[in-house]
């Protein structure tokens, strides 16, 4: 159902599109569009560099977080090794079969 608000929104959007098109055809508009393309290219380059650096960043974060955890909670490493050691032993040991009635 189309009401007056939808129609007004469509008309305003179309008018904005026409005004933007007219502006971009001027010398000033072309300059603004060229600047926008340059900035988009710079942003793309920065994003690609960030993606390339992400594995190194997360490895550094993991190392530093582990060191901070060891410094703050020295007993945590022994606790986790004991906990995971027990869990590993429980997983490796087959459960005793229950006798059938």
PDB file of N, CA and C in Angstrom:
ATOM      1  N   UNK A   1       0.850  -1.175   0.000  1.00  0.00           N
ATOM      2  CA  UNK A   1       0.000   0.000   0.000  1.00  0.00           C
ATOM      3  C   UNK A   1       0.894   1.236   0.000  1.00  0.00           C
ATOM      4  N   UNK A   2       0.725   2.056  -0.976  1.00  0.00           N
ATOM      5  CA  UNK A   2       1.511   3.277  -1.110  1.00  0.00           C
ATOM      6  C   UNK A   2       0.728   4.422  -0.483  1.00  0.00           C
ATOM      7  N   UNK A   3       1.360   5.079   0.475  1.00  0.00           N
ATOM      8  CA  UNK A   3       0.698   6.241   1.059  1.00  0.00           C
ATOM      9  C   UNK A   3       1.502   7.494   0.726  1.00  0.00           C
ATOM     10  N   UNK A   4       1.081   8.605   1.234  1.00  0.00           N
ATOM     11  CA  UNK A   4       1.694   9.892   0.903  1.00  0.00           C
ATOM     12  C   UNK A   4       3.143   9.970   1.372  1.00  0.00           C
ATOM     13  N   UNK A   5       3.456   9.344   2.519  1.00  0.00           N
ATOM     14  CA  UNK A   5       4.824   9.386   3.035  1.00  0.00           C
ATOM     15  C   UNK A   5       5.777   8.646   2.096  1.00  0.00           C
ATOM     16  N   UNK A   6       5.347   7.476   1.602  1.00  0.00           N
ATOM     17  CA  UNK A   6       6.188   6.708   0.682  1.00  0.00           C
ATOM     18  C   UNK A   6       6.408   7.475  -0.615  1.00  0.00           C
ATOM     19  N   UNK A   7       5.371   8.077  -1.110  1.00  0.00           N
ATOM     20  CA  UNK A   7       5.458   8.832  -2.357  1.00  0.00           C
ATOM     21  C   UNK A   7       6.375  10.049  -2.182  1.00  0.00           C
ATOM     22  N   UNK A   8       6.236  10.734  -1.059  1.00  0.00           N
ATOM     23  CA  UNK A   8       7.079  11.900  -0.790  1.00  0.00           C
ATOM     24  C   UNK A   8       8.544  11.484  -0.655  1.00  0.00           C
ATOM     25  N   UNK A   9       8.806  10.359  -0.003  1.00  0.00           N
ATOM     26  CA  UNK A   9      10.167   9.858   0.142  1.00  0.00           C
ATOM     27  C   UNK A   9      10.777   9.534  -1.211  1.00  0.00           C
ATOM     28  N   UNK A  10      10.017   8.893  -2.067  1.00  0.00           N
ATOM     29  CA  UNK A  10      10.492   8.559  -3.408  1.00  0.00           C
ATOM     30  C   UNK A  10      10.803   9.818  -4.208  1.00  0.00           C
ATOM     31  N   UNK A  11       9.924  10.798  -4.162  1.00  0.00           N
ATOM     32  CA  UNK A  11      10.117  12.037  -4.917  1.00  0.00           C
ATOM     33  C   UNK A  11      11.339  12.794  -4.395  1.00  0.00           C
ATOM     34  N   UNK A  12      11.508  12.863  -3.076  1.00  0.00           N
ATOM     35  CA  UNK A  12      12.679  13.548  -2.513  1.00  0.00           C
ATOM     36  C   UNK A  12      13.966  12.812  -2.870  1.00  0.00           C
ATOM     37  N   UNK A  13      13.949  11.483  -2.862  1.00  0.00           N
ATOM     38  CA  UNK A  13      15.126  10.714  -3.244  1.00  0.00           C
ATOM     39  C   UNK A  13      15.492  10.934  -4.697  1.00  0.00           C
ATOM     40  N   UNK A  14      14.493  10.951  -5.559  1.00  0.00           N
ATOM     41  CA  UNK A  14      14.745  11.188  -6.976  1.00  0.00           C
ATOM     42  C   UNK A  14      15.296  12.604  -7.195  1.00  0.00           C
ATOM     43  N   UNK A  15      14.753  13.576  -6.494  1.00  0.00           N
ATOM     44  CA  UNK A  15      15.235  14.954  -6.619  1.00  0.00           C
ATOM     45  C   UNK A  15      16.688  15.063  -6.135  1.00  0.00           C
ATOM     46  N   UNK A  16      17.006  14.375  -5.063  1.00  0.00           N
ATOM     47  CA  UNK A  16      18.385  14.395  -4.558  1.00  0.00           C
ATOM     48  C   UNK A  16      19.324  13.747  -5.570  1.00  0.00           C
ATOM     49  N   UNK A  17      18.887  12.669  -6.206  1.00  0.00           N
ATOM     50  CA  UNK A  17      19.701  12.015  -7.226  1.00  0.00           C
ATOM     51  C   UNK A  17      19.960  12.927  -8.413  1.00  0.00           C
ATOM     52  N   UNK A  18      18.934  13.634  -8.854  1.00  0.00           N
ATOM     53  CA  UNK A  18      19.080  14.558  -9.979  1.00  0.00           C
ATOM     54  C   UNK A  18      20.028  15.701  -9.602  1.00  0.00           C
ATOM     55  N   UNK A  19      19.880  16.235  -8.387  1.00  0.00           N
ATOM     56  CA  UNK A  19      20.741  17.334  -7.937  1.00  0.00           C
ATOM     57  C   UNK A  19      22.194  16.857  -7.831  1.00  0.00           C
ATOM     58  N   UNK A  20      22.414  15.651  -7.328  1.00  0.00           N
ATOM     59  CA  UNK A  20      23.772  15.108  -7.218  1.00  0.00           C
ATOM     60  C   UNK A  20      24.375  14.903  -8.603  1.00  0.00           C
ATOM     61  N   UNK A  21      23.596  14.415  -9.524  1.00  0.00           N
ATOM     62  CA  UNK A  21      24.070  14.214 -10.893  1.00  0.00           C
ATOM     63  C   UNK A  21      24.477  15.544 -11.524  1.00  0.00           C
ATOM     64  N   UNK A  22      23.662  16.569 -11.348  1.00  0.00           N
ATOM     65  CA  UNK A  22      23.984  17.893 -11.893  1.00  0.00           C
ATOM     66  C   UNK A  22      25.260  18.443 -11.258  1.00  0.00           C
ATOM     67  N   UNK A  23      25.403  18.248  -9.951  1.00  0.00           N
ATOM     68  CA  UNK A  23      26.592  18.747  -9.251  1.00  0.00           C
ATOM     69  C   UNK A  23      27.842  18.025  -9.740  1.00  0.00           C
ATOM     70  N   UNK A  24      27.776  16.710  -9.908  1.00  0.00           N
ATOM     71  CA  UNK A  24      28.951  15.943 -10.327  1.00  0.00           C
ATOM     72  C   UNK A  24      29.376  16.265 -11.752  1.00  0.00           C
ATOM     73  N   UNK A  25      28.504  16.856 -12.554  1.00  0.00           N
ATOM     74  CA  UNK A  25      28.856  17.223 -13.923  1.00  0.00           C
ATOM     75  C   UNK A  25      29.588  18.570 -13.985  1.00  0.00           C
ATOM     76  N   UNK A  26      29.599  19.288 -12.873  1.00  0.00           N
ATOM     77  CA  UNK A  26      30.327  20.561 -12.853  1.00  0.00           C
ATOM     78  C   UNK A  26      31.810  20.287 -12.582  1.00  0.00           C
ATOM     79  N   UNK A  27      32.636  21.308 -12.802  1.00  0.00           N
ATOM     80  CA  UNK A  27      34.077  21.168 -12.564  1.00  0.00           C
ATOM     81  C   UNK A  27      34.352  20.879 -11.086  1.00  0.00           C
ATOM     82  N   UNK A  28      33.664  21.571 -10.234  1.00  0.00           N
ATOM     83  CA  UNK A  28      33.824  21.365  -8.795  1.00  0.00           C
ATOM     84  C   UNK A  28      33.387  19.953  -8.389  1.00  0.00           C
ATOM     85  N   UNK A  29      32.317  19.469  -8.980  1.00  0.00           N
ATOM     86  CA  UNK A  29      31.829  18.120  -8.698  1.00  0.00           C
ATOM     87  C   UNK A  29      32.804  17.051  -9.161  1.00  0.00           C
ATOM     88  N   UNK A  30      33.396  17.283 -10.333  1.00  0.00           N
ATOM     89  CA  UNK A  30      34.384  16.324 -10.833  1.00  0.00           C
ATOM     90  C   UNK A  30      35.605  16.285  -9.928  1.00  0.00           C
ATOM     91  N   UNK A  31      36.008  17.475  -9.420  1.00  0.00           N
ATOM     92  CA  UNK A  31      37.137  17.527  -8.501  1.00  0.00           C
ATOM     93  C   UNK A  31      36.798  16.779  -7.204  1.00  0.00           C
ATOM     94  N   UNK A  32      35.593  16.982  -6.697  1.00  0.00           N
ATOM     95  CA  UNK A  32      35.165  16.294  -5.475  1.00  0.00           C
ATOM     96  C   UNK A  32      35.132  14.784  -5.687  1.00  0.00           C
ATOM     97  N   UNK A  33      34.664  14.345  -6.854  1.00  0.00           N
ATOM     98  CA  UNK A  33      34.612  12.919  -7.164  1.00  0.00           C
ATOM     99  C   UNK A  33      36.024  12.339  -7.281  1.00  0.00           C
ATOM    100  N   UNK A  34      36.943  13.090  -7.885  1.00  0.00           N
ATOM    101  CA  UNK A  34      38.335  12.640  -7.992  1.00  0.00           C
ATOM    102  C   UNK A  34      38.964  12.524  -6.606  1.00  0.00           C
ATOM    103  N   UNK A  35      38.699  13.496  -5.725  1.00  0.00           N
ATOM    104  CA  UNK A  35      39.213  13.434  -4.354  1.00  0.00           C
ATOM    105  C   UNK A  35      38.639  12.226  -3.614  1.00  0.00           C
ATOM    106  N   UNK A  36      37.373  11.976  -3.848  1.00  0.00           N
ATOM    107  CA  UNK A  36      36.721  10.834  -3.211  1.00  0.00           C
ATOM    108  C   UNK A  36      37.339   9.518  -3.683  1.00  0.00           C
ATOM    109  N   UNK A  37      37.654   9.421  -4.955  1.00  0.00           N
ATOM    110  CA  UNK A  37      38.296   8.213  -5.485  1.00  0.00           C
ATOM    111  C   UNK A  37      39.681   8.019  -4.875  1.00  0.00           C
ATOM    112  N   UNK A  38      40.426   9.112  -4.717  1.00  0.00           N
ATOM    113  CA  UNK A  38      41.764   9.036  -4.111  1.00  0.00           C
ATOM    114  C   UNK A  38      41.659   8.552  -2.666  1.00  0.00           C
ATOM    115  N   UNK A  39      40.724   9.134  -1.916  1.00  0.00           N
ATOM    116  CA  UNK A  39      40.544   8.731  -0.521  1.00  0.00           C
ATOM    117  C   UNK A  39      40.091   7.282  -0.417  1.00  0.00           C
ATOM    118  N   UNK A  40      39.246   6.844  -1.318  1.00  0.00           N
ATOM    119  CA  UNK A  40      38.795   5.448  -1.315  1.00  0.00           C
ATOM    120  C   UNK A  40      39.965   4.510  -1.600  1.00  0.00           C
ATOM    121  N   UNK A  41      40.836   4.903  -2.520  1.00  0.00           N
ATOM    122  CA  UNK A  41      42.020   4.099  -2.814  1.00  0.00           C
ATOM    123  C   UNK A  41      42.952   4.016  -1.610  1.00  0.00           C
ATOM    124  N   UNK A  42      43.135   5.134  -0.913  1.00  0.00           N
ATOM    125  CA  UNK A  42      43.977   5.137   0.288  1.00  0.00           C
ATOM    126  C   UNK A  42      43.380   4.245   1.368  1.00  0.00           C
ATOM    127  N   UNK A  43      42.065   4.329   1.528  1.00  0.00           N
ATOM    128  CA  UNK A  43      41.386   3.499   2.523  1.00  0.00           C
ATOM    129  C   UNK A  43      41.535   2.019   2.181  1.00  0.00           C
ATOM    130  N   UNK A  44      41.424   1.694   0.899  1.00  0.00           N
ATOM    131  CA  UNK A  44      41.587   0.304   0.464  1.00  0.00           C
ATOM    132  C   UNK A  44      42.996  -0.189   0.767  1.00  0.00           C
ATOM    133  N   UNK A  45      44.008   0.637   0.485  1.00  0.00           N
ATOM    134  CA  UNK A  45      45.395   0.267   0.763  1.00  0.00           C
ATOM    135  C   UNK A  45      45.619   0.033   2.257  1.00  0.00           C
ATOM    136  N   UNK A  46      45.070   0.918   3.087  1.00  0.00           N
ATOM    137  CA  UNK A  46      45.208   0.765   4.533  1.00  0.00           C
ATOM    138  C   UNK A  46      44.527  -0.510   5.012  1.00  0.00           C
ATOM    139  N   UNK A  47      43.365  -0.815   4.448  1.00  0.00           N
ATOM    140  CA  UNK A  47      42.650  -2.022   4.840  1.00  0.00           C
ATOM    141  C   UNK A  47      43.430  -3.277   4.445  1.00  0.00           C
ATOM    142  N   UNK A  48      44.024  -3.274   3.258  1.00  0.00           N
ATOM    143  CA  UNK A  48      44.820  -4.421   2.817  1.00  0.00           C
ATOM    144  C   UNK A  48      46.046  -4.602   3.701  1.00  0.00           C
ATOM    145  N   UNK A  49      46.686  -3.501   4.104  1.00  0.00           N
ATOM    146  CA  UNK A  49      47.841  -3.592   4.995  1.00  0.00           C
ATOM    147  C   UNK A  49      47.434  -4.139   6.358  1.00  0.00           C
ATOM    148  N   UNK A  50      46.276  -3.716   6.839  1.00  0.00           N
ATOM    149  CA  UNK A  50      45.793  -4.203   8.132  1.00  0.00           C
ATOM    150  C   UNK A  50      45.512  -5.698   8.065  1.00  0.00           C
ATOM    151  N   UNK A  51      44.957  -6.156   6.956  1.00  0.00           N
ATOM    152  CA  UNK A  51      44.680  -7.583   6.801  1.00  0.00           C
ATOM    153  C   UNK A  51      45.980  -8.373   6.767  1.00  0.00           C
ATOM    154  N   UNK A  52      47.004  -7.832   6.103  1.00  0.00           N
ATOM    155  CA  UNK A  52      48.293  -8.511   6.037  1.00  0.00           C
ATOM    156  C   UNK A  52      48.961  -8.586   7.415  1.00  0.00           C
ATOM    157  N   UNK A  53      48.756  -7.569   8.239  1.00  0.00           N
ATOM    158  CA  UNK A  53      49.389  -7.517   9.554  1.00  0.00           C
ATOM    159  C   UNK A  53      48.581  -8.251  10.630  1.00  0.00           C
ATOM    160  N   UNK A  54      47.361  -8.645  10.350  1.00  0.00           N
ATOM    161  CA  UNK A  54      46.497  -9.247  11.363  1.00  0.00           C
ATOM    162  C   UNK A  54      47.094 -10.500  11.999  1.00  0.00           C
ATOM    163  N   UNK A  55      47.626 -11.472  11.238  1.00  0.00           N
ATOM    164  CA  UNK A  55      48.187 -12.665  11.898  1.00  0.00           C
ATOM    165  C   UNK A  55      49.320 -12.329  12.868  1.00  0.00           C
ATOM    166  N   UNK A  56      50.199 -11.409  12.472  1.00  0.00           N
ATOM    167  CA  UNK A  56      51.288 -11.004  13.359  1.00  0.00           C
ATOM    168  C   UNK A  56      50.743 -10.340  14.622  1.00  0.00           C
ATOM    169  N   UNK A  57      49.719  -9.503  14.452  1.00  0.00           N
ATOM    170  CA  UNK A  57      49.129  -8.796  15.582  1.00  0.00           C
ATOM    171  C   UNK A  57      48.520  -9.787  16.571  1.00  0.00           C
ATOM    172  N   UNK A  58      47.764 -10.769  16.065  1.00  0.00           N
ATOM    173  CA  UNK A  58      47.108 -11.715  16.960  1.00  0.00           C
ATOM    174  C   UNK A  58      48.117 -12.645  17.629  1.00  0.00           C
ATOM    175  N   UNK A  59      49.193 -12.989  16.942  1.00  0.00           N
ATOM    176  CA  UNK A  59      50.245 -13.800  17.555  1.00  0.00           C
ATOM    177  C   UNK A  59      50.912 -13.014  18.690  1.00  0.00           C
ATOM    178  N   UNK A  60      51.183 -11.730  18.451  1.00  0.00           N
ATOM    179  CA  UNK A  60      51.772 -10.875  19.479  1.00  0.00           C
ATOM    180  C   UNK A  60      50.818 -10.725  20.657  1.00  0.00           C
ATOM    181  N   UNK A  61      49.544 -10.543  20.367  1.00  0.00           N
ATOM    182  CA  UNK A  61      48.537 -10.407  21.409  1.00  0.00           C
ATOM    183  C   UNK A  61      48.463 -11.672  22.254  1.00  0.00           C
ATOM    184  N   UNK A  62      48.506 -12.831  21.590  1.00  0.00           N
ATOM    185  CA  UNK A  62      48.456 -14.110  22.316  1.00  0.00           C
ATOM    186  C   UNK A  62      49.676 -14.254  23.225  1.00  0.00           C
ATOM    187  N   UNK A  63      50.840 -13.926  22.714  1.00  0.00           N
ATOM    188  CA  UNK A  63      52.071 -14.041  23.489  1.00  0.00           C
ATOM    189  C   UNK A  63      52.051 -13.096  24.691  1.00  0.00           C
ATOM    190  N   UNK A  64      51.681 -11.849  24.444  1.00  0.00           N
ATOM    191  CA  UNK A  64      51.652 -10.872  25.533  1.00  0.00           C
ATOM    192  C   UNK A  64      50.575 -11.201  26.557  1.00  0.00           C
ATOM    193  N   UNK A  65      49.428 -11.693  26.100  1.00  0.00           N
ATOM    194  CA  UNK A  65      48.358 -12.052  27.029  1.00  0.00           C
ATOM    195  C   UNK A  65      48.788 -13.237  27.883  1.00  0.00           C
ATOM    196  N   UNK A  66      49.476 -14.210  27.273  1.00  0.00           N
ATOM    197  CA  UNK A  66      49.968 -15.349  28.035  1.00  0.00           C
ATOM    198  C   UNK A  66      50.981 -14.927  29.082  1.00  0.00           C
ATOM    199  N   UNK A  67      51.880 -14.033  28.701  1.00  0.00           N
ATOM    200  CA  UNK A  67      52.880 -13.538  29.651  1.00  0.00           C
ATOM    201  C   UNK A  67      52.212 -12.758  30.779  1.00  0.00           C
ATOM    202  N   UNK A  68      51.231 -11.939  30.453  1.00  0.00           N
ATOM    203  CA  UNK A  68      50.534 -11.160  31.481  1.00  0.00           C
ATOM    204  C   UNK A  68      49.776 -12.079  32.425  1.00  0.00           C
ATOM    205  N   UNK A  69      49.174 -13.136  31.888  1.00  0.00           N
ATOM    206  CA  UNK A  69      48.443 -14.088  32.717  1.00  0.00           C
ATOM    207  C   UNK A  69      49.405 -14.810  33.660  1.00  0.00           C
ATOM    208  N   UNK A  70      50.574 -15.198  33.128  1.00  0.00           N
ATOM    209  CA  UNK A  70      51.561 -15.870  33.972  1.00  0.00           C
ATOM    210  C   UNK A  70      52.072 -14.943  35.074  1.00  0.00           C
ATOM    211  N   UNK A  71      52.260 -13.671  34.747  1.00  0.00           N
ATOM    212  CA  UNK A  71      52.737 -12.717  35.743  1.00  0.00           C
ATOM    213  C   UNK A  71      51.681 -12.445  36.805  1.00  0.00           C
ATOM    214  N   UNK A  72      50.445 -12.300  36.394  1.00  0.00           N
ATOM    215  CA  UNK A  72      49.375 -11.948  37.320  1.00  0.00           C
ATOM    216  C   UNK A  72      48.893 -13.145  38.135  1.00  0.00           C
ATOM    217  N   UNK A  73      48.842 -14.299  37.496  1.00  0.00           N
ATOM    218  CA  UNK A  73      48.337 -15.505  38.148  1.00  0.00           C
ATOM    219  C   UNK A  73      49.320 -16.647  37.909  1.00  0.00           C
ATOM    220  N   UNK A  74      50.418 -16.691  38.661  1.00  0.00           N
ATOM    221  CA  UNK A  74      51.442 -17.701  38.395  1.00  0.00           C
ATOM    222  C   UNK A  74      50.941 -19.131  38.572  1.00  0.00           C
ATOM    223  N   UNK A  75      49.956 -19.345  39.409  1.00  0.00           N
ATOM    224  CA  UNK A  75      49.436 -20.694  39.629  1.00  0.00           C
ATOM    225  C   UNK A  75      48.426 -21.112  38.554  1.00  0.00           C
ATOM    226  N   UNK A  76      48.028 -20.212  37.695  1.00  0.00           N
ATOM    227  CA  UNK A  76      47.017 -20.529  36.676  1.00  0.00           C
ATOM    228  C   UNK A  76      47.526 -21.559  35.681  1.00  0.00           C
ATOM    229  N   UNK A  77      48.795 -21.471  35.275  1.00  0.00           N
ATOM    230  CA  UNK A  77      49.329 -22.414  34.298  1.00  0.00           C
ATOM    231  C   UNK A  77      49.311 -23.836  34.855  1.00  0.00           C
ATOM    232  N   UNK A  78      49.753 -24.008  36.103  1.00  0.00           N
ATOM    233  CA  UNK A  78      49.744 -25.338  36.713  1.00  0.00           C
ATOM    234  C   UNK A  78      48.321 -25.850  36.844  1.00  0.00           C
ATOM    235  N   UNK A  79      47.394 -24.975  37.232  1.00  0.00           N
ATOM    236  CA  UNK A  79      45.998 -25.374  37.372  1.00  0.00           C
ATOM    237  C   UNK A  79      45.414 -25.846  36.042  1.00  0.00           C
ATOM    238  N   UNK A  80      45.678 -25.082  34.975  1.00  0.00           N
ATOM    239  CA  UNK A  80      45.143 -25.457  33.662  1.00  0.00           C
ATOM    240  C   UNK A  80      45.770 -26.743  33.147  1.00  0.00           C
ATOM    241  N   UNK A  81      47.069 -26.923  33.374  1.00  0.00           N
ATOM    242  CA  UNK A  81      47.707 -28.164  32.951  1.00  0.00           C
ATOM    243  C   UNK A  81      47.128 -29.348  33.700  1.00  0.00           C
ATOM    244  N   UNK A  82      46.895 -29.170  34.992  1.00  0.00           N
ATOM    245  CA  UNK A  82      46.298 -30.249  35.782  1.00  0.00           C
ATOM    246  C   UNK A  82      44.872 -30.537  35.307  1.00  0.00           C
ATOM    247  N   UNK A  83      44.128 -29.477  35.071  1.00  0.00           N
ATOM    248  CA  UNK A  83      42.739 -29.627  34.632  1.00  0.00           C
ATOM    249  C   UNK A  83      42.662 -30.330  33.279  1.00  0.00           C
ATOM    250  N   UNK A  84      43.445 -29.847  32.307  1.00  0.00           N
ATOM    251  CA  UNK A  84      43.404 -30.453  30.975  1.00  0.00           C
ATOM    252  C   UNK A  84      44.061 -31.825  30.966  1.00  0.00           C
ATOM    253  N   UNK A  85      45.024 -32.038  31.841  1.00  0.00           N
ATOM    254  CA  UNK A  85      45.637 -33.354  31.950  1.00  0.00           C
ATOM    255  C   UNK A  85      44.625 -34.378  32.427  1.00  0.00           C
ATOM    256  N   UNK A  86      43.824 -34.015  33.418  1.00  0.00           N
ATOM    257  CA  UNK A  86      42.781 -34.919  33.920  1.00  0.00           C
ATOM    258  C   UNK A  86      41.729 -35.164  32.850  1.00  0.00           C
ATOM    259  N   UNK A  87      41.365 -34.115  32.120  1.00  0.00           N
ATOM    260  CA  UNK A  87      40.360 -34.260  31.067  1.00  0.00           C
ATOM    261  C   UNK A  87      40.889 -35.153  29.958  1.00  0.00           C
ATOM    262  N   UNK A  88      42.179 -35.021  29.621  1.00  0.00           N
ATOM    263  CA  UNK A  88      42.783 -35.845  28.577  1.00  0.00           C
ATOM    264  C   UNK A  88      42.830 -37.300  29.025  1.00  0.00           C
ATOM    265  N   UNK A  89      43.199 -37.525  30.290  1.00  0.00           N
ATOM    266  CA  UNK A  89      43.248 -38.894  30.801  1.00  0.00           C
ATOM    267  C   UNK A  89      41.864 -39.517  30.810  1.00  0.00           C
ATOM    268  N   UNK A  90      40.858 -38.746  31.172  1.00  0.00           N
ATOM    269  CA  UNK A  90      39.487 -39.265  31.195  1.00  0.00           C
ATOM    270  C   UNK A  90      39.014 -39.597  29.788  1.00  0.00           C
ATOM    271  N   UNK A  91      39.424 -38.824  28.810  1.00  0.00           N
ATOM    272  CA  UNK A  91      39.020 -39.078  27.429  1.00  0.00           C
ATOM    273  C   UNK A  91      39.730 -40.310  26.872  1.00  0.00           C
ATOM    274  N   UNK A  92      40.980 -40.529  27.292  1.00  0.00           N
ATOM    275  CA  UNK A  92      41.738 -41.673  26.789  1.00  0.00           C
ATOM    276  C   UNK A  92      41.342 -42.972  27.467  1.00  0.00           C
ATOM    277  N   UNK A  93      40.884 -42.922  28.711  1.00  0.00           N
ATOM    278  CA  UNK A  93      40.506 -44.122  29.449  1.00  0.00           C
ATOM    279  C   UNK A  93      39.102 -44.535  29.045  1.00  0.00           C
ATOM    280  N   UNK A  94      38.930 -45.772  28.520  1.00  0.00           N
ATOM    281  CA  UNK A  94      37.578 -46.193  28.155  1.00  0.00           C
ATOM    282  C   UNK A  94      36.737 -46.390  29.405  1.00  0.00           C
ATOM    283  N   UNK A  95      35.482 -46.033  29.292  1.00  0.00           N
ATOM    284  CA  UNK A  95      34.571 -46.179  30.408  1.00  0.00           C
ATOM    285  C   UNK A  95      34.307 -47.656  30.626  1.00  0.00           C
ATOM    286  N   UNK A  96      34.217 -48.041  31.875  1.00  0.00           N
ATOM    287  CA  UNK A  96      33.977 -49.448  32.198  1.00  0.00           C
ATOM    288  C   UNK A  96      32.557 -49.807  31.758  1.00  0.00           C
ATOM    289  N   UNK A  97      32.447 -50.960  31.134  1.00  0.00           N
ATOM    290  CA  UNK A  97      31.120 -51.380  30.666  1.00  0.00           C
ATOM    291  C   UNK A  97      30.291 -51.822  31.858  1.00  0.00           C
ATOM    292  N   UNK A  98      29.041 -51.411  31.837  1.00  0.00           N
ATOM    293  CA  UNK A  98      28.144 -51.797  32.900  1.00  0.00           C
ATOM    294  C   UNK A  98      27.603 -53.189  32.614  1.00  0.00           C
ATOM    295  N   UNK A  99      27.485 -54.004  33.613  1.00  0.00           N
ATOM    296  CA  UNK A  99      26.947 -55.355  33.385  1.00  0.00           C
ATOM    297  C   UNK A  99      25.499 -55.297  32.947  1.00  0.00           C
ATOM    298  N   UNK A 100      25.169 -56.193  32.002  1.00  0.00           N
ATOM    299  CA  UNK A 100      23.790 -56.221  31.505  1.00  0.00           C
ATOM    300  C   UNK A 100      22.954 -57.084  32.413  1.00  0.00           C
ATOM    301  N   UNK A 101      21.728 -56.670  32.664  1.00  0.00           N
ATOM    302  CA  UNK A 101      20.845 -57.413  33.558  1.00  0.00           C
ATOM    303  C   UNK A 101      20.082 -58.481  32.843  1.00  0.00           C
TER     304      UNK A 101
END
